[in-house]
Coordinates of C-alpha atoms and ligand atoms in Angstrom, one line a residue:
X1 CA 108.3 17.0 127.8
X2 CA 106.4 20.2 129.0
X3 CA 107.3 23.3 127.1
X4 CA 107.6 26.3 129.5
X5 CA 105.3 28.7 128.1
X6 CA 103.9 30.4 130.8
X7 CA 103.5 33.3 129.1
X8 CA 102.0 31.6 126.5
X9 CA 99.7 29.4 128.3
X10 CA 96.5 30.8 128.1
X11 CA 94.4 28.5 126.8
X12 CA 91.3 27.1 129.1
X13 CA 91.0 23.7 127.1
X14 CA 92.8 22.0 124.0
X15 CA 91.1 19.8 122.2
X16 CA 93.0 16.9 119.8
X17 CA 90.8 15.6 116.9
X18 CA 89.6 18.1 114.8
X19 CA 87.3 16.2 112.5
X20 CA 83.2 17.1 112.6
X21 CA 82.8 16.3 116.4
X22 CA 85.7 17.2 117.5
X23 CA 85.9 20.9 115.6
X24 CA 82.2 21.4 116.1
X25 CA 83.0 21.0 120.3
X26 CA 86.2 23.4 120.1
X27 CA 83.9 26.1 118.3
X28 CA 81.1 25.7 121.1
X29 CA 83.9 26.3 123.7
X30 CA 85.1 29.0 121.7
X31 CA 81.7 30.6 121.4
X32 CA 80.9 30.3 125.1
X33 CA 84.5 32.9 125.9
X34 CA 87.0 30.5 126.3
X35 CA 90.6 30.2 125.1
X36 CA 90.6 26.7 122.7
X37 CA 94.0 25.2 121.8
X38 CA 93.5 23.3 118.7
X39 CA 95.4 20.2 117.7
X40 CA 95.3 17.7 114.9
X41 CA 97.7 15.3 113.6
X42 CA 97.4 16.6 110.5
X43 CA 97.9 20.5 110.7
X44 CA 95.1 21.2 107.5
X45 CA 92.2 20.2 109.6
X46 CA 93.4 23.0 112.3
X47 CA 94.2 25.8 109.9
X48 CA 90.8 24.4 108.1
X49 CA 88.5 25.0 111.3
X50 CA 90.7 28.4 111.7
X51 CA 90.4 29.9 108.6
X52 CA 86.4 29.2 108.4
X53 CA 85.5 30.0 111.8
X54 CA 88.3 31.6 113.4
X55 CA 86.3 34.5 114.2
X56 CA 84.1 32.5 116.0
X57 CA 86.6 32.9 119.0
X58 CA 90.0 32.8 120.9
X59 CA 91.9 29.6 119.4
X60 CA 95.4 28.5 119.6
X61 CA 97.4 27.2 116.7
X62 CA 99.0 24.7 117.6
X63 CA 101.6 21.9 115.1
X64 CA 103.1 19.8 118.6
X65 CA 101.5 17.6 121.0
X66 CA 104.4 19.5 123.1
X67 CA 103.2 23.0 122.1
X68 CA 99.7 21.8 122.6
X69 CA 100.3 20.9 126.0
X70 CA 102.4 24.1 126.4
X71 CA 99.8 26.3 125.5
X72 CA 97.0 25.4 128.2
X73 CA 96.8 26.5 131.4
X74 CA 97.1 24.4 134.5
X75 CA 95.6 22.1 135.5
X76 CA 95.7 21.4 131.4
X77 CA 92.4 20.5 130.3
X78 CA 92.2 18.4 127.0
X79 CA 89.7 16.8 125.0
X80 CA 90.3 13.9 123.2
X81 CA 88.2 13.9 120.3
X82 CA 89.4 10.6 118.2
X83 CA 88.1 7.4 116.9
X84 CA 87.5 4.7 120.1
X85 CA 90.0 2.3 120.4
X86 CA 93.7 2.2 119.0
X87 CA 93.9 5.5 117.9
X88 CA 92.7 6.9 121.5
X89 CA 95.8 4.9 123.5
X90 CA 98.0 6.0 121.2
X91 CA 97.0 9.7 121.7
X92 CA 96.6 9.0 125.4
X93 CA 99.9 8.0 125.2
X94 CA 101.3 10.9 123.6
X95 CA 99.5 13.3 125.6
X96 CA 100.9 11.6 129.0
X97 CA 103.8 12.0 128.2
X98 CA 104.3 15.6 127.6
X99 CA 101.5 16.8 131.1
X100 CA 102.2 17.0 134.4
X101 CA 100.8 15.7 137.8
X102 CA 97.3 17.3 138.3
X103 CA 96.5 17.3 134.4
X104 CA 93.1 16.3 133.3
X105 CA 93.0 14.2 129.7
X106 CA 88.8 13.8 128.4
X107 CA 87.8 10.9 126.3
X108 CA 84.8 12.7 124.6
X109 CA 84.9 9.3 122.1
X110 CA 82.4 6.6 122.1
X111 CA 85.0 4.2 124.3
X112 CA 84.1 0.9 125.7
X113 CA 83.6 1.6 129.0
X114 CA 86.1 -1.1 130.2
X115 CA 88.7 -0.2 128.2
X116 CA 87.8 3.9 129.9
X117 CA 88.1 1.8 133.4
X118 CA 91.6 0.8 132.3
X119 CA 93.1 3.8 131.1
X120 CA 91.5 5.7 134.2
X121 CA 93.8 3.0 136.6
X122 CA 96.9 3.7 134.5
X123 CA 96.9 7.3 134.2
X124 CA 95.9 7.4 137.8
X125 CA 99.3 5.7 138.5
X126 CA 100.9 8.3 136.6
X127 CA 99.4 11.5 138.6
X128 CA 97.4 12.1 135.7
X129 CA 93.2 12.8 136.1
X130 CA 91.3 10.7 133.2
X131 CA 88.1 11.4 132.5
X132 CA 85.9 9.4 130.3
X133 CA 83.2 11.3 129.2
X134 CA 79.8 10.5 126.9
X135 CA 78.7 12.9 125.2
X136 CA 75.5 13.3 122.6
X137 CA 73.8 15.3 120.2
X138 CA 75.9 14.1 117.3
X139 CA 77.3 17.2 114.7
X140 CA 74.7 19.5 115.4
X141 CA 74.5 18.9 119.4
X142 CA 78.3 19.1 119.7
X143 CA 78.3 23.0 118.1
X144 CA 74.8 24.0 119.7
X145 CA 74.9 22.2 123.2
X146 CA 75.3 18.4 123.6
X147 CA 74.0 15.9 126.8
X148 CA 77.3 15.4 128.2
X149 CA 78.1 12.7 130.6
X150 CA 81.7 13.2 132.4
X151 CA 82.9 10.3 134.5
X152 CA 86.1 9.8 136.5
X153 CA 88.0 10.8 139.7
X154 CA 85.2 13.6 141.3
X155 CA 88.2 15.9 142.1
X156 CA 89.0 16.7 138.2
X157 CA 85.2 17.9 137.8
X158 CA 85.8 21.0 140.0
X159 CA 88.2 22.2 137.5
X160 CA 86.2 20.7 134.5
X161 CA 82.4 21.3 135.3
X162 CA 82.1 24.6 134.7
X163 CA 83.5 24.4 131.5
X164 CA 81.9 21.7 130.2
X165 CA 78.3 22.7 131.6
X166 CA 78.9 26.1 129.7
X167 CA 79.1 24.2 126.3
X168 CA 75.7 21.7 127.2
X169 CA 72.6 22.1 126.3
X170 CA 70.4 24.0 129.4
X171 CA 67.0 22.9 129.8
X172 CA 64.9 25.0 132.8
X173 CA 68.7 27.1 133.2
X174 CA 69.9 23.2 134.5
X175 CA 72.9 22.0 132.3
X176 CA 72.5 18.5 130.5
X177 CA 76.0 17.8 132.4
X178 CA 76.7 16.3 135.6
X179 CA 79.7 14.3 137.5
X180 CA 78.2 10.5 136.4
X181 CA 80.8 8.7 138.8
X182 CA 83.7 7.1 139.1
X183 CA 86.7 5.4 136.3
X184 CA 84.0 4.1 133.1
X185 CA 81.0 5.3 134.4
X186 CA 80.6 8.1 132.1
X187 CA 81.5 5.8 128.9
X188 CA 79.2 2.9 130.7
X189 CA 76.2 5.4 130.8
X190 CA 76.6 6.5 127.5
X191 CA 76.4 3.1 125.7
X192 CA 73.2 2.6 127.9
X193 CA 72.2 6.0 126.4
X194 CA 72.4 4.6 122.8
X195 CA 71.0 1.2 123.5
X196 CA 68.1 3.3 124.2
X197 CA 68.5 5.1 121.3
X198 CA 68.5 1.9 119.5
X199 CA 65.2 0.4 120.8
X200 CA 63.3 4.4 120.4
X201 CA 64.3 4.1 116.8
X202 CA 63.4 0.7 116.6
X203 CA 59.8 1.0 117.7
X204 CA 59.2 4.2 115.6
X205 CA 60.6 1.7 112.7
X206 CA 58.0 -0.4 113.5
X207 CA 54.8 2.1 114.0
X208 CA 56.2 3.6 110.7
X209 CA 55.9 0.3 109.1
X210 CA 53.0 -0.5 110.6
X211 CA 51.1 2.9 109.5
X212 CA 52.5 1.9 106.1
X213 CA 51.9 -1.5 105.5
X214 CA 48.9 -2.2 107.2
X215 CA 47.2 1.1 106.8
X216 CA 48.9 1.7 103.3
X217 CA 49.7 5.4 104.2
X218 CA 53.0 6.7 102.1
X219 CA 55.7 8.4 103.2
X220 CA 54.4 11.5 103.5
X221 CA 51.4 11.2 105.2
X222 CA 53.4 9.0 107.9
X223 CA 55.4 12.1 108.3
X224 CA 52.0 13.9 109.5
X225 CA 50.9 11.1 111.8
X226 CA 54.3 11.5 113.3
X227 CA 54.5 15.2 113.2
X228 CA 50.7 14.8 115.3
X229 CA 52.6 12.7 117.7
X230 CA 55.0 14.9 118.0
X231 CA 52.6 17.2 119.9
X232 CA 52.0 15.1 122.6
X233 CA 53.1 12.6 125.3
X234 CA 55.8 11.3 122.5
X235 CA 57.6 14.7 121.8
X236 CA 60.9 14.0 121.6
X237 CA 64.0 14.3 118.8
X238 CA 63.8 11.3 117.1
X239 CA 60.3 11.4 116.6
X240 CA 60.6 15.5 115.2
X241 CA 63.6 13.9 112.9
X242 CA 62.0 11.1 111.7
X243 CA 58.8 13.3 110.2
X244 CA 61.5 15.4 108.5
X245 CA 63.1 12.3 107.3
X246 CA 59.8 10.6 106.0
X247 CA 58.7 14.2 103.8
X248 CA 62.6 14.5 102.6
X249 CA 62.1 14.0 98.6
X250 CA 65.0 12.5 96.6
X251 CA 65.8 14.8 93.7
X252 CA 67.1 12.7 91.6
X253 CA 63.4 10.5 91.2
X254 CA 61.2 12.5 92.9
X255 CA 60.1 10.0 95.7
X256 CA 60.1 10.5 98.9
X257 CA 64.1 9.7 99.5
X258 CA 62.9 7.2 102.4
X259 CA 61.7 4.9 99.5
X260 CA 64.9 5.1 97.6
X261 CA 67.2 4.0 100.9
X262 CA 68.6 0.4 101.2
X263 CA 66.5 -1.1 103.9
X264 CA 69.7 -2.5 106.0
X265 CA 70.2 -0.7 108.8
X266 CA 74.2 -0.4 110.0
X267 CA 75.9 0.3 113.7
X268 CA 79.2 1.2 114.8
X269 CA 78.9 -0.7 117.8
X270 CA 77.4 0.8 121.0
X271 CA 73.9 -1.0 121.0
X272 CA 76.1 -4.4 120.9
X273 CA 78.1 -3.0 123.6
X274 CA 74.9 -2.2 125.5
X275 CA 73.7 -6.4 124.7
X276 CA 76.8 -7.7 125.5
X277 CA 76.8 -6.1 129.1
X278 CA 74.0 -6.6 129.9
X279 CA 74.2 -10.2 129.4
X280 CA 77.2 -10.5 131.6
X281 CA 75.0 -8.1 134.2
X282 CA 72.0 -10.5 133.9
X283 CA 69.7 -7.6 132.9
X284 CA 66.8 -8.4 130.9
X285 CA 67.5 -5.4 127.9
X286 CA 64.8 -7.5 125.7
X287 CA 63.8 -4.2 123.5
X288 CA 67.9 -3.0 122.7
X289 CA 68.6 -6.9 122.3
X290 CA 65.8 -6.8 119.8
X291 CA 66.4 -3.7 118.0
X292 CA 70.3 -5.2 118.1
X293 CA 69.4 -8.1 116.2
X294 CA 66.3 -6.5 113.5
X295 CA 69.4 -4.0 112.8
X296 CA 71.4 -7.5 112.0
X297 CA 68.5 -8.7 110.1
X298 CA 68.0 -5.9 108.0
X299 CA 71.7 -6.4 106.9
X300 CA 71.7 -9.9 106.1
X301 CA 70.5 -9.3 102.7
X302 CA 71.6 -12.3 100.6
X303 CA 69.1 -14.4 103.2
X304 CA 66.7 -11.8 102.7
X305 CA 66.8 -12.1 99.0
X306 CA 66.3 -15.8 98.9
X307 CA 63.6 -15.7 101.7
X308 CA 61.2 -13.7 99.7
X309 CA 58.2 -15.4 99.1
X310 CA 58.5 -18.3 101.7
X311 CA 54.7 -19.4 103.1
X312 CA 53.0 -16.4 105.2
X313 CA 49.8 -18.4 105.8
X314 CA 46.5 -17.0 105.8
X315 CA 46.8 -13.7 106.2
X316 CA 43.8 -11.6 108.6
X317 CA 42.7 -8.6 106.4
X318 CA 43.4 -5.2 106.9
X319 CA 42.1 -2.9 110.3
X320 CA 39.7 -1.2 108.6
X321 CA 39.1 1.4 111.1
X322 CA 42.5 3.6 110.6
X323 CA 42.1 6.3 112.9
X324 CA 41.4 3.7 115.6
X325 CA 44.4 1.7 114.6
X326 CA 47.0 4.7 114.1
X327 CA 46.0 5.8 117.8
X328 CA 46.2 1.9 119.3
X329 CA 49.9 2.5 117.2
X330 CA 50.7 5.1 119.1
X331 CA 49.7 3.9 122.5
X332 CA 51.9 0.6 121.5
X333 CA 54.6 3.3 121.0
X334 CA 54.3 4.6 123.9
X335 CA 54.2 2.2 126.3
X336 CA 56.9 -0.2 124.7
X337 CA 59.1 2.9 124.9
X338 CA 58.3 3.1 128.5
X339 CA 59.6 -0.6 128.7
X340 CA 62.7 0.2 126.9
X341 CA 64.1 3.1 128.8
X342 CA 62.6 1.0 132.2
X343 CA 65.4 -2.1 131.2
X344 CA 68.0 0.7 130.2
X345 CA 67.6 1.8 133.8
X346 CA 67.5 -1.5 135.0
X347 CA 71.4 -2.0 133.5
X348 CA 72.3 1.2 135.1
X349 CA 71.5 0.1 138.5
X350 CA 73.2 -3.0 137.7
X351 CA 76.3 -1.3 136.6
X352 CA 76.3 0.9 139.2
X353 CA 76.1 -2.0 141.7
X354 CA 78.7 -4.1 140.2
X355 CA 81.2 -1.2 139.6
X356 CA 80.1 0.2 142.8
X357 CA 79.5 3.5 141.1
X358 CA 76.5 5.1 142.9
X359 CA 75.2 6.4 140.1
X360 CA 71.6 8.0 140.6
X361 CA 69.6 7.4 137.9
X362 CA 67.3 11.4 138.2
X363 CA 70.5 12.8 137.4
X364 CA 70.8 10.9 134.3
X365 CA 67.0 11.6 133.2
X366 CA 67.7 15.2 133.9
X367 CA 70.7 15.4 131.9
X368 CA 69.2 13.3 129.3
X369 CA 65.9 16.0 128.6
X370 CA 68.0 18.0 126.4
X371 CA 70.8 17.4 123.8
X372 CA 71.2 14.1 123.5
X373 CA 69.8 11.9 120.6
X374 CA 66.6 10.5 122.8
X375 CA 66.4 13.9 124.6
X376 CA 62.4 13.5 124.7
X377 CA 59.2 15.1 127.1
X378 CA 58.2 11.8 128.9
X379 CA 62.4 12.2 130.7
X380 CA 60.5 14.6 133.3
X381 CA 58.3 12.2 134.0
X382 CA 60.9 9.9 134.5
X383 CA 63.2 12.5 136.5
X384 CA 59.9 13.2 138.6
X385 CA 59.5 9.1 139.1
X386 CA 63.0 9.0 140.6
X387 CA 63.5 12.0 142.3
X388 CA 60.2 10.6 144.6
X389 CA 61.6 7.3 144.6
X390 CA 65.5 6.9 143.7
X391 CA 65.6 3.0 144.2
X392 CA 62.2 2.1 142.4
X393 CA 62.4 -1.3 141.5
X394 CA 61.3 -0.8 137.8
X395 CA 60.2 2.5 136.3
X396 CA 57.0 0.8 135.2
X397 CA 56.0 0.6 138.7
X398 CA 56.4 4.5 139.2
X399 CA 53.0 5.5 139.3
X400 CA 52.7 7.9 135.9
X401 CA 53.9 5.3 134.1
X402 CA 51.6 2.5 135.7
X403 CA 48.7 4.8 134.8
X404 CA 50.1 5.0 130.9
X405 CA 50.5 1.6 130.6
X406 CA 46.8 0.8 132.0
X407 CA 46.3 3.2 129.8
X408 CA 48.1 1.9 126.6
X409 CA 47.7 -1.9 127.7
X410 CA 44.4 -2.5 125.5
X411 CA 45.9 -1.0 122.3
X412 CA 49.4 -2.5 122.6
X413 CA 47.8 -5.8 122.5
X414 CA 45.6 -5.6 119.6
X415 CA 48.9 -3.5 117.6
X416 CA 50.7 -6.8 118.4
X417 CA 48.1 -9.4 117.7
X418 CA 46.8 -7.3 114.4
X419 CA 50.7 -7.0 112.9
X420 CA 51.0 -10.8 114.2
X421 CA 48.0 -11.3 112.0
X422 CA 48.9 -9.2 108.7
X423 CA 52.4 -10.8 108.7
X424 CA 54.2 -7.7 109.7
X425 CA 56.8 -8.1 111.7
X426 CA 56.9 -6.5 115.2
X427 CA 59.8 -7.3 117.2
X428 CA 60.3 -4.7 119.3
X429 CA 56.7 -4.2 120.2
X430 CA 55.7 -7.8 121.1
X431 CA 58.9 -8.4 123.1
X432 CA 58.0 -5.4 125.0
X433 CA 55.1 -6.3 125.6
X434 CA 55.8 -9.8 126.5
X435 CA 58.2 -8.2 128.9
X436 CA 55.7 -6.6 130.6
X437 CA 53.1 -9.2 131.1
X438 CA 55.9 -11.8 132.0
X439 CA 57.3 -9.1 134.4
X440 CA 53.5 -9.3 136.2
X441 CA 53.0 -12.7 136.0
X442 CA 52.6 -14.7 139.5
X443 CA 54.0 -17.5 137.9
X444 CA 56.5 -18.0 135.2
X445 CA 57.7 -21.1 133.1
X446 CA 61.0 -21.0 135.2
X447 CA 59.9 -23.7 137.6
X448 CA 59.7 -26.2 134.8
X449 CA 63.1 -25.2 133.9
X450 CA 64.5 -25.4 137.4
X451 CA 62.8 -29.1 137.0
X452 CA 64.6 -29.9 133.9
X453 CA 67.6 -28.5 135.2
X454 CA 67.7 -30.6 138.0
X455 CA 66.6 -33.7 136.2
X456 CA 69.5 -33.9 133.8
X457 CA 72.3 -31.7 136.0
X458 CA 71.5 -31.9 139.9
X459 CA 71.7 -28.5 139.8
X460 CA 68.8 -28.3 142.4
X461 CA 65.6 -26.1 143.1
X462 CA 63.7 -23.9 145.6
X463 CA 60.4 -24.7 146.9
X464 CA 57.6 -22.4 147.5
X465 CA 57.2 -24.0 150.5
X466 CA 60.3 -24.6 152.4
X467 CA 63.8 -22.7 152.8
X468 CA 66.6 -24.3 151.5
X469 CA 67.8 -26.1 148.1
X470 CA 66.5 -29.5 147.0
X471 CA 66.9 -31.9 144.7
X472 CA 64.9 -35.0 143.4
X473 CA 66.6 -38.8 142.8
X474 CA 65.4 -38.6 139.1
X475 CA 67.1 -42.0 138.3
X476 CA 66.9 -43.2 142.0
X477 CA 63.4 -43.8 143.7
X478 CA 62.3 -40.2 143.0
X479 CA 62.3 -38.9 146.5
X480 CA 63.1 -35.5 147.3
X481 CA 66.6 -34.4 149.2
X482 CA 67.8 -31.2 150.6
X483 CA 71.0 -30.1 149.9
Ligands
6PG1 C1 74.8 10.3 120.1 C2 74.8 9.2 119.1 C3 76.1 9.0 118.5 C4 76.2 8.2 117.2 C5 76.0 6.8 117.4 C6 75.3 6.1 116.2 O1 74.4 10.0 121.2 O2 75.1 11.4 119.7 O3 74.4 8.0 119.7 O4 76.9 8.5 119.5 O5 75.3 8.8 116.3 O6 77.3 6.3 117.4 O7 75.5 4.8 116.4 P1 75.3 3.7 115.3 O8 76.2 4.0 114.2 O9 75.7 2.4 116.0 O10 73.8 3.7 114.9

């Protein structure tokens, strides 16, 4: 039920879920003029954010989901700030309930997109706008500007835009938020977002290692090689953190706190998310798959434990030329992240084709150059790439980025074969790069497979020859049939 407060209705946008995210967005709003009604199942976050930073701006107290509701004006915009799954229908559900016709409801959560594609169709049903919307920068992002990446019915983002591309991050006076597309685009483009963000912090695992254990730099002077980098063609936000990270010192021993950190890496979810499509897409997302699985490594720590000194063979000795090898490191940084946001891309187009979203994939870079986690320099150039050529059939092929991989291909291969040789592992980098040269072959493997396939299945082959499908009488006289 609605309350009838039209008096009382002035607030632009509510938003429900008032932990770190959740409070940090409400203050942005707040900050950029607008009215915020605040909501929280439990009322001590609300008077919390109110009593700290009340004077940040106009916000509503509010105890109700019916007072919420009753205190925005219409349509009523609100933000769903909650932990995915169970906990968001059940607020959904709530919320429905007590809006009208016309009413927008935001998923700022990290959803599954299919479950966003679900909700989108019921609400839809019920008069109700649903908007599932990605949105990055973590804490800091969400209070300072975030990448924010609204999907759902195109209507609702007349009423919504503005106020949402007032709380983003601006980079050149463009807001890092745009209409994505329809139903789960928003949420499908996010997870894409963090696979990325997976394989980036992958590969800067691995040059770190690399720096550290081939080189034997520490900590600290890792942090300057990275810092360096930072000035150049790799400036980006996870490269700036990670130099922060690696000259951090733990008070309690003194080291740097990097050296003091269980080496098993955790998720919550979306890089798996990202895997899992794009199998079921057929998209070749080798670098998140990887970074996926070396995050699954890292945790299996009993196995770990008991595989400690197992056989490494003879082991080549150490690049003795270190300046040499820290630059071929960064070139293998470079262009393996190329590769990485290249099949990231590749499962957007995908996505977009199978949902039959027509998403465009310079809006995304241009939305992605500030904000977001893997907000970095080389998104122009990726922006520039589509904006000439929106259907390019791989970003590798866009010309800057041919020219950087000519550029890099030299060094990526001796980073790979040198860590292949010292024992260290690189899986990131050498599935990128065997990405790359499989993606340039003339001829691949497959036609052996088709073979097999055919031999023990009958599930046929192409020729290079001929149109049609054939297939050979394996246990019969061996002649060839078309099919
Ligand atoms: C962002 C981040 C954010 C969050 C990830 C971390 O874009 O702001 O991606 O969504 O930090 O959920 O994911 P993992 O816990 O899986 O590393």
């Amino acid at each position: 039920m609605t309350i009838d407060n039209t008096e009382g209705a002035r607030a632009q946008i509510g938003v429900t879920g008032l932990a770190v995210m959740g409070s940090n967005i409400a203050r942005n709003f707040a900050r950029h003029g607008h009215t915020v009604a605040l909501h929280n199942r439990s009322i001590a976050k609300t008077d919390a954010l109110i009593e700290e930073h009340g004077s940040e701006g106009d916000f509503v107290r509010t105890e109700t989901i019916e007072e919420f509701v009753g205190a925005l004006q219409k349509p009523r915009r609100v933000l769903i700030m909650v932990k995915a799954g169970d906990p968001t229908d059940a607020v959904i559900e709530e919320l429905a309930a007590a809006m009208e016709p016309g009413d927008i409801i935001i998923d700022g959560g990290n959803a599954l997109y299919t479950d966003t594609i679900r909700r989108e169709a019921s609400l839809r049903e019920r008069g109700l706008h649903f908007v599932g919307a990605g949105i990055s920068g973590g804490e800091e992002g969400a209070l300072n500007g975030p990448s924010i990446m609204p999907g759902g019915p195109k209507e609702s983002y007349a009423a919504l835009g503005p106020l949402l591309e007032s709380i983003a991050a601006q980079v050149d006076g463009t807001p890092c938020c745009t209409h994505i597309g329809p139903d789960g685009s928003g949420h499908f483009v996010k997870m894409v977002h963090n696979g990325i963000e997976y394989a980036d912090m992958q590969l800067i695992g691995e040059a770190y290692n690399l720096l550290g254990s081939a080189l034997g730099y520490d900590a600290g002077k890792i942090a300057d090689v990275f810092t360096e980098w930072n000035g150049g063609d790799l400036e980006s936000y996870l490269v700036e953190i990670t130099a922060e990270v690696l000259r951090q010192k733990d008070a309690k021993t003194g080291k740097p706190l990097v050296d003091v950190i269980v080496d098993a890496a955790e998720q919550k979810g979306t890089g798996r998310w990202t895997v899992k499509s794009a199998l079921d897409l057929g998209v070749p997302v080798t670098g998140i798959a990887e970074a996926v699985f070396a995050r699954a490594l890292s945790g299996s720590r009993e196995q770990r434990k008991a595989a400690v000194g197992l056989a490494s063979g003879v082991l080549a000795d150490k690049p003795t030329d270190a300046a040499q090898f820290t630059e071929d490191i960064r070139q293998a940084l470079y262009a393996s992240k190329v590769v990485a946001y290249a099949q990231g891309f590749d499962q957007i187009a995908a996505g977009s084709a199978e949902y039959d979203w027509d998403l465009h994939p310079a809006d995304l870079a241009t939305i992605w150059r500030g904000g977001c986690i893997i907000r970095a320099r080389f998104l122009n150039r990726i922006k520039d790439a589509y904006d000439e050529n929106p259907t390019l059939p791989s970003l590798i092929l866009a010309p800057y980025f041919r020219d950087a991989i000519e550029t890099a291909i030299d060094s990526w291969r001796r980073v790979v074969s040198t860590a292949t040789l010292l024992g260290i592992p690189v899986p990131a980098f050498a599935s990128s790069l065997s990405y790359y040269d499989a993606l340039r072959a003339e001829r691949l493997p497959a036609a052996l497979t088709q073979g097999q396939r055919d031999f023990f299945g009958a599930h046929t082959y192409e020729r290079v020859d001929a149109e049609g499908k054939f297939h050979t009488l394996w246990s019969g006289d061996r002649s060839e049939v078309q099919v």
